[in-house]
Amino acid sequence: MKKIDWHIIRKVFDKTATLAEHRDYQQWLEDSDVHRNYTKHIKDFDGTSPKVSEEELQQLYFSLFLSIHRRKRLRIMKWSSIAAILFLALGGSWLLFNQKSENSLPVVIDVAATGKYDDMVRMITADGKVYNLENKQEPVVEEEDIFNVEAAAEMVEPRIIDVPQGKIWQFTLSDSSRVYVNANSRLVFPENFDGQKERRIHLEYGEAYFEVTKDTEKPFIVSVGKMENTVYGTAFNVNGYQPDFPKTTLIKGCVGMRKSGDMKEIRLQPGQQGQLDETGELVAKEVDWETLIAWRENIFFFRNTSLEEIASCLADWYGVKFRFSRESLKRENFYCRLPRTLPVERVLEALERGRTVHFIYEKDTVTVY
């Protein structure tokens, strides 16, 4: 199947494509009925012809997903034989193409949940009022003693953002730094940084990605568990799903990691991840950072990833529990790239294809055998 950069398709629609790009687009269009069919649905969604529903787009995605696998005679995605899949965010729905743009960033991050997970993304203010951020309503309820978080004590008008399973959220801090919060996460931050020597944020649990506005006079510090990350103008990801063993992955810029109360720090380089080792010492290692931040695009991206890690990821997103019939199954590795808008059953079906691993899903529990 012929490849094309999705930016070319967008430029054709916007009438800004060059002659060479028009030629590439026409060749790609003539190559397959799948390409022509998908182009039609993209136009429909953009409003150049009658609207189609998000459900139709999701169904079309899965039909194409299965057809690609059948044609390639594969039961699970192999990067050696199938082009990477790009999911382009258009108005909150995800569309399928057959090539990943290396420099693509998500356009829309406030992605709707799959329908099963109707808990709201909420913000809790210092006076205990709870706001539904998705509908921007007035306070929906009041809670007492919600700020039993030590890190909030020195913050100006501290706030909490809770993101439930099945959703992600993006917002901007008062200093213009951008924050992306993953599912099943809680982040504590101040209304502003006025009168503070530092810009301090606390990840109580879960995962968040930060694009930090540079301010040499006010260091940006993210704490999680017993760790602190001091930022020197950068983009980085913090995983605190296990608060006692947090992981920080640097995408660009520079981050210093240290244990709380310790002056010694390690400096991460882009592409490195820092964490505590078994002896309690801070260590840095090279990691496959693209797979670690794919959640920002609402994608599951597993590249040589163990089934144990995949199970942990699916549990945080879908709210399911995994049981392994054999310990050896946890060490099975997979290559897979799927949209997180798929039902968990569809994800498990994709993982099963061509493997000796099987899943039984009953009452929010997945048994692996």
XYZ file of C-alpha atoms in Angstrom:
369
model
C 0.000 0.000 0.000
C 1.497 3.348 -1.073
C 2.437 5.813 1.675
C 1.720 9.529 1.977
C 2.365 12.230 4.550
C -1.017 13.327 5.956
C 0.152 16.965 5.815
C -0.020 16.700 2.012
C -3.667 15.622 2.200
C -4.451 18.527 4.470
C -2.699 20.982 2.113
C -4.678 19.602 -0.838
C -7.917 20.208 1.054
C -6.765 23.710 2.018
C -5.694 24.447 -1.589
C -2.119 25.200 -0.490
C -0.398 22.121 -1.976
C 2.395 22.428 -4.550
C 2.229 20.756 -7.960
C 4.524 17.975 -6.733
C 2.335 17.417 -3.670
C -0.784 17.294 -5.871
C 0.929 14.657 -8.003
C 1.830 12.560 -4.930
C -1.727 12.883 -3.642
C -3.260 11.733 -6.940
C -0.924 8.722 -7.096
C -1.833 7.795 -3.510
C -5.540 8.246 -4.279
C -5.379 5.989 -7.361
C -3.495 3.303 -5.479
C -6.396 1.929 -3.422
C -10.146 2.004 -2.837
C -9.328 2.299 0.863
C -7.557 5.624 0.187
C -10.460 6.974 -1.855
C -13.032 5.850 0.688
C -11.133 7.425 3.537
C -10.652 10.684 1.671
C -14.420 10.873 1.225
C -15.012 10.435 4.973
C -12.415 13.058 5.855
C -14.135 15.551 3.564
C -17.454 14.653 5.160
C -16.096 15.252 8.625
C -14.486 18.561 7.617
C -17.839 19.873 6.468
C -17.299 19.979 2.690
C -20.148 17.500 2.270
C -22.902 16.098 4.553
C -21.716 15.123 8.018
C -20.954 11.579 9.102
C -21.123 10.373 12.690
C -18.181 9.600 14.915
C -19.535 6.061 15.278
C -19.303 5.576 11.492
C -15.713 6.775 11.511
C -14.816 4.424 14.343
C -16.458 1.505 12.547
C -14.658 2.420 9.332
C -11.370 2.505 11.218
C -11.816 -0.969 12.613
C -12.925 -2.402 9.260
C -9.806 -0.992 7.611
C -7.668 -2.173 10.497
C -8.837 -5.739 10.032
C -8.576 -5.608 6.228
C -4.970 -4.448 6.397
C -4.137 -7.381 8.650
C -5.876 -9.868 6.359
C -4.098 -8.606 3.241
C -0.722 -8.770 4.929
C -1.522 -12.215 6.357
C -0.494 -11.009 9.751
C -2.292 -11.392 13.049
C -0.499 -8.571 14.850
C 1.229 -5.451 13.552
C 4.818 -6.014 12.404
C 6.741 -2.835 11.744
C 8.858 -4.672 9.194
C 5.881 -5.212 6.881
C 3.093 -2.786 7.774
C 3.419 0.970 7.548
C 2.867 2.806 10.803
C -0.659 4.071 11.402
C -1.270 7.720 12.036
C -4.344 8.852 13.865
C -5.195 12.442 13.025
C -7.379 14.308 15.465
C -10.250 16.127 13.787
C -12.846 17.494 16.146
C -12.184 14.780 18.727
C -12.441 11.774 16.355
C -9.437 9.787 15.135
C -8.895 9.011 11.456
C -6.605 6.362 9.994
C -3.798 6.816 7.485
C -0.972 4.482 6.562
C 2.038 6.543 7.498
C 3.145 8.254 10.701
C 4.515 11.777 10.386
C 7.658 11.853 12.504
C 7.065 15.418 13.689
C 3.304 15.263 14.175
C 1.780 16.600 17.367
C -1.819 16.244 18.465
C -4.165 19.047 17.516
C -6.976 18.059 19.847
C -6.241 16.596 23.261
C -9.606 16.990 25.002
C -10.739 13.620 23.677
C -14.171 12.312 24.606
C -14.363 9.046 26.496
C -15.512 5.880 24.817
C -18.975 6.057 26.366
C -18.413 3.413 28.993
C -16.433 5.795 31.202
C -18.786 8.673 31.970
C -16.959 10.026 35.035
C -16.134 13.665 34.535
C -12.772 15.384 34.365
C -13.051 17.592 37.414
C -11.249 20.473 39.074
C -11.393 20.889 42.841
C -10.647 24.304 44.321
C -9.263 25.114 47.762
C -12.760 25.823 49.142
C -13.851 22.277 48.272
C -15.967 23.116 45.239
C -15.878 20.588 42.391
C -16.222 21.726 38.779
C -17.022 19.648 35.707
C -14.292 20.793 33.298
C -15.780 19.019 30.300
C -19.030 20.968 30.408
C -17.644 24.065 32.152
C -20.588 24.076 34.516
C -21.038 25.776 37.864
C -19.861 23.770 40.914
C -21.620 20.407 40.932
C -20.817 19.360 44.492
C -18.750 20.349 47.501
C -16.250 18.141 49.281
C -14.567 18.608 52.635
C -10.921 18.066 53.519
C -10.048 17.428 49.866
C -6.680 19.137 50.189
C -4.998 16.637 52.454
C -2.000 16.918 50.136
C 1.187 18.127 51.796
C 2.486 19.583 48.537
C -0.462 22.009 48.364
C 0.390 23.725 51.660
C 2.629 26.416 50.136
C 0.660 26.928 46.917
C -1.341 30.034 46.068
C -4.999 28.988 45.818
C -4.170 25.316 45.158
C -6.283 23.333 42.749
C -6.611 19.680 41.880
C -7.371 18.193 38.490
C -8.687 14.632 38.537
C -8.756 12.744 35.232
C -10.718 9.466 35.340
C -10.088 6.264 33.449
C -10.824 6.464 29.734
C -9.967 10.159 29.311
C -7.080 12.597 28.915
C -6.998 16.342 29.519
C -4.940 19.359 28.473
C -4.773 22.793 30.064
C -2.477 25.813 30.398
C -0.947 27.084 33.640
C -0.830 30.777 34.569
C 2.775 31.028 33.267
C 1.644 29.708 29.829
C 3.222 26.288 30.397
C 1.112 23.538 28.838
C 0.148 20.382 30.722
C -1.311 17.111 29.410
C -2.778 14.781 32.038
C -3.276 11.084 31.334
C -6.112 8.844 32.512
C -6.372 7.841 36.168
C -4.244 10.780 37.294
C -4.349 13.576 39.864
C -2.358 16.798 39.551
C -2.069 19.569 42.173
C -1.123 23.084 41.027
C -1.601 26.730 42.102
C -3.956 29.224 40.530
C -0.872 31.371 39.843
C 2.779 31.665 40.843
C 2.603 35.245 42.150
C 4.977 35.931 45.043
C 6.580 32.500 44.731
C 10.281 31.808 44.206
C 9.434 28.589 42.378
C 6.746 27.275 40.075
C 5.892 24.097 41.928
C 3.502 21.373 40.691
C 2.710 18.044 42.353
C 1.692 14.819 40.585
C -0.035 12.828 43.316
C -0.427 9.810 41.040
C -0.773 8.999 37.351
C 1.027 10.562 34.419
C 1.498 14.037 32.950
C 3.420 15.656 30.116
C 4.763 19.204 30.441
C 5.820 21.847 27.921
C 7.398 24.448 30.168
C 7.674 28.176 29.530
C 11.203 29.285 30.347
C 11.683 31.596 33.347
C 15.235 31.645 34.739
C 14.115 33.524 37.861
C 11.448 30.969 38.793
C 12.478 27.314 38.420
C 9.695 24.930 37.417
C 9.570 21.938 39.779
C 7.395 18.825 39.492
C 7.295 16.553 42.530
C 5.997 12.987 42.547
C 6.423 10.548 45.403
C 9.855 11.169 46.911
C 11.261 12.637 43.705
C 11.590 16.174 42.379
C 12.205 17.267 38.801
C 13.716 20.708 38.258
C 13.072 21.980 34.759
C 15.346 24.200 32.715
C 12.950 25.080 29.869
C 11.883 21.815 28.285
C 9.339 19.156 27.345
C 9.171 16.018 29.458
C 6.911 13.239 30.727
C 6.434 12.136 34.344
C 4.980 8.709 35.116
C 3.858 8.325 38.716
C 1.436 5.440 38.465
C 3.776 3.850 41.018
C 4.557 6.920 43.175
C 7.381 5.147 45.015
C 9.104 4.457 41.680
C 8.365 7.460 39.446
C 9.906 7.764 35.989
C 10.805 10.973 34.175
C 11.398 10.923 30.409
C 13.002 13.946 28.726
C 11.913 14.815 25.192
C 13.839 18.062 24.721
C 15.713 20.582 26.845
C 17.096 19.603 30.234
C 15.709 18.219 33.496
C 17.460 17.673 36.810
C 16.162 14.807 38.982
C 16.780 14.433 42.703
C 15.310 12.761 45.734
C 13.316 15.093 47.981
C 15.618 16.698 50.550
C 18.751 15.686 48.625
C 20.955 18.268 46.905
C 22.511 15.722 44.542
C 20.780 15.519 41.158
C 21.272 13.863 37.811
C 20.761 15.744 34.545
C 18.793 13.961 31.856
C 19.571 14.299 28.165
C 16.825 14.175 25.496
C 15.693 10.579 24.978
C 16.706 9.513 28.485
C 14.544 8.315 31.373
C 15.511 8.757 35.000
C 14.305 6.614 37.886
C 15.371 4.945 41.128
C 17.144 1.616 40.782
C 16.830 -1.339 43.160
C 19.398 0.179 45.531
C 17.568 3.499 45.733
C 20.054 5.345 43.522
C 19.008 7.605 40.676
C 19.950 6.262 37.257
C 19.396 7.425 33.676
C 18.981 5.239 30.609
C 18.078 5.578 26.935
C 14.439 4.715 26.213
C 12.008 4.445 23.308
C 10.428 7.805 24.174
C 7.974 7.820 21.234
C 6.047 4.908 22.717
C 6.047 6.518 26.161
C 4.298 9.733 25.089
C 1.942 8.270 22.459
C -0.870 8.587 25.018
C -0.946 12.323 24.240
C -2.259 11.411 20.797
C -4.762 9.017 22.401
C -2.875 6.032 21.027
C -1.590 2.779 22.477
C 1.913 2.372 21.052
C 3.747 -0.803 22.051
C 7.098 -1.583 20.456
C 8.798 -4.686 21.836
C 6.708 -4.150 24.983
C 6.078 -6.911 27.499
C 2.525 -8.099 28.067
C 2.903 -7.198 31.742
C 3.538 -3.544 30.799
C 0.689 -3.608 28.282
C -1.669 -5.011 30.921
C -0.735 -2.194 33.298
C -1.426 0.387 30.587
C -4.807 -1.120 29.661
C -5.773 -1.367 33.333
C -5.207 2.366 33.846
C -7.207 3.272 30.739
C -10.116 0.804 30.829
C -10.322 0.108 34.557
C -9.889 -3.645 34.134
C -7.850 -6.166 36.112
C -5.503 -8.750 34.596
C -4.867 -12.280 35.805
C -2.052 -14.337 34.283
C -2.363 -18.117 34.280
C 1.425 -18.410 33.870
C 4.206 -16.032 34.884
C 5.962 -16.608 31.544
C 3.079 -14.892 29.729
C 4.052 -11.578 31.312
C 7.312 -11.655 29.342
C 5.677 -12.015 25.910
C 6.606 -8.981 23.771
C 4.341 -7.195 21.285
C 4.492 -4.620 18.495
C 1.191 -2.797 18.280
C -0.283 0.655 17.567
C -3.991 1.149 18.251
C -6.373 4.022 19.070
C -7.424 4.193 22.703
C -10.991 4.915 21.567
C -11.424 1.211 20.741
C -13.352 -0.936 23.238
C -11.090 -3.131 25.348
C -12.473 -6.240 23.618
C -11.179 -4.993 20.255
C -7.731 -4.285 21.678
C -7.543 -7.794 23.130
C -8.611 -9.271 19.774
C -5.791 -7.400 18.040
C -3.240 -8.628 20.585
C -4.406 -12.242 20.141
C -3.894 -12.360 16.385
C -1.203 -14.807 15.355
C -0.100 -15.424 18.929
C -0.426 -18.304 21.372
C -1.667 -15.815 23.973
C -5.430 -15.707 24.565
C -7.738 -13.555 26.677
C -11.058 -14.074 28.446
C -12.816 -10.838 29.409
C -15.539 -11.110 32.031
C -16.846 -8.613 34.596
C -13.940 -6.152 34.226
C -11.371 -8.930 34.641
C -9.096 -10.177 31.851
C -7.679 -13.659 32.238
C -4.539 -14.346 30.177
C -3.726 -17.928 29.251
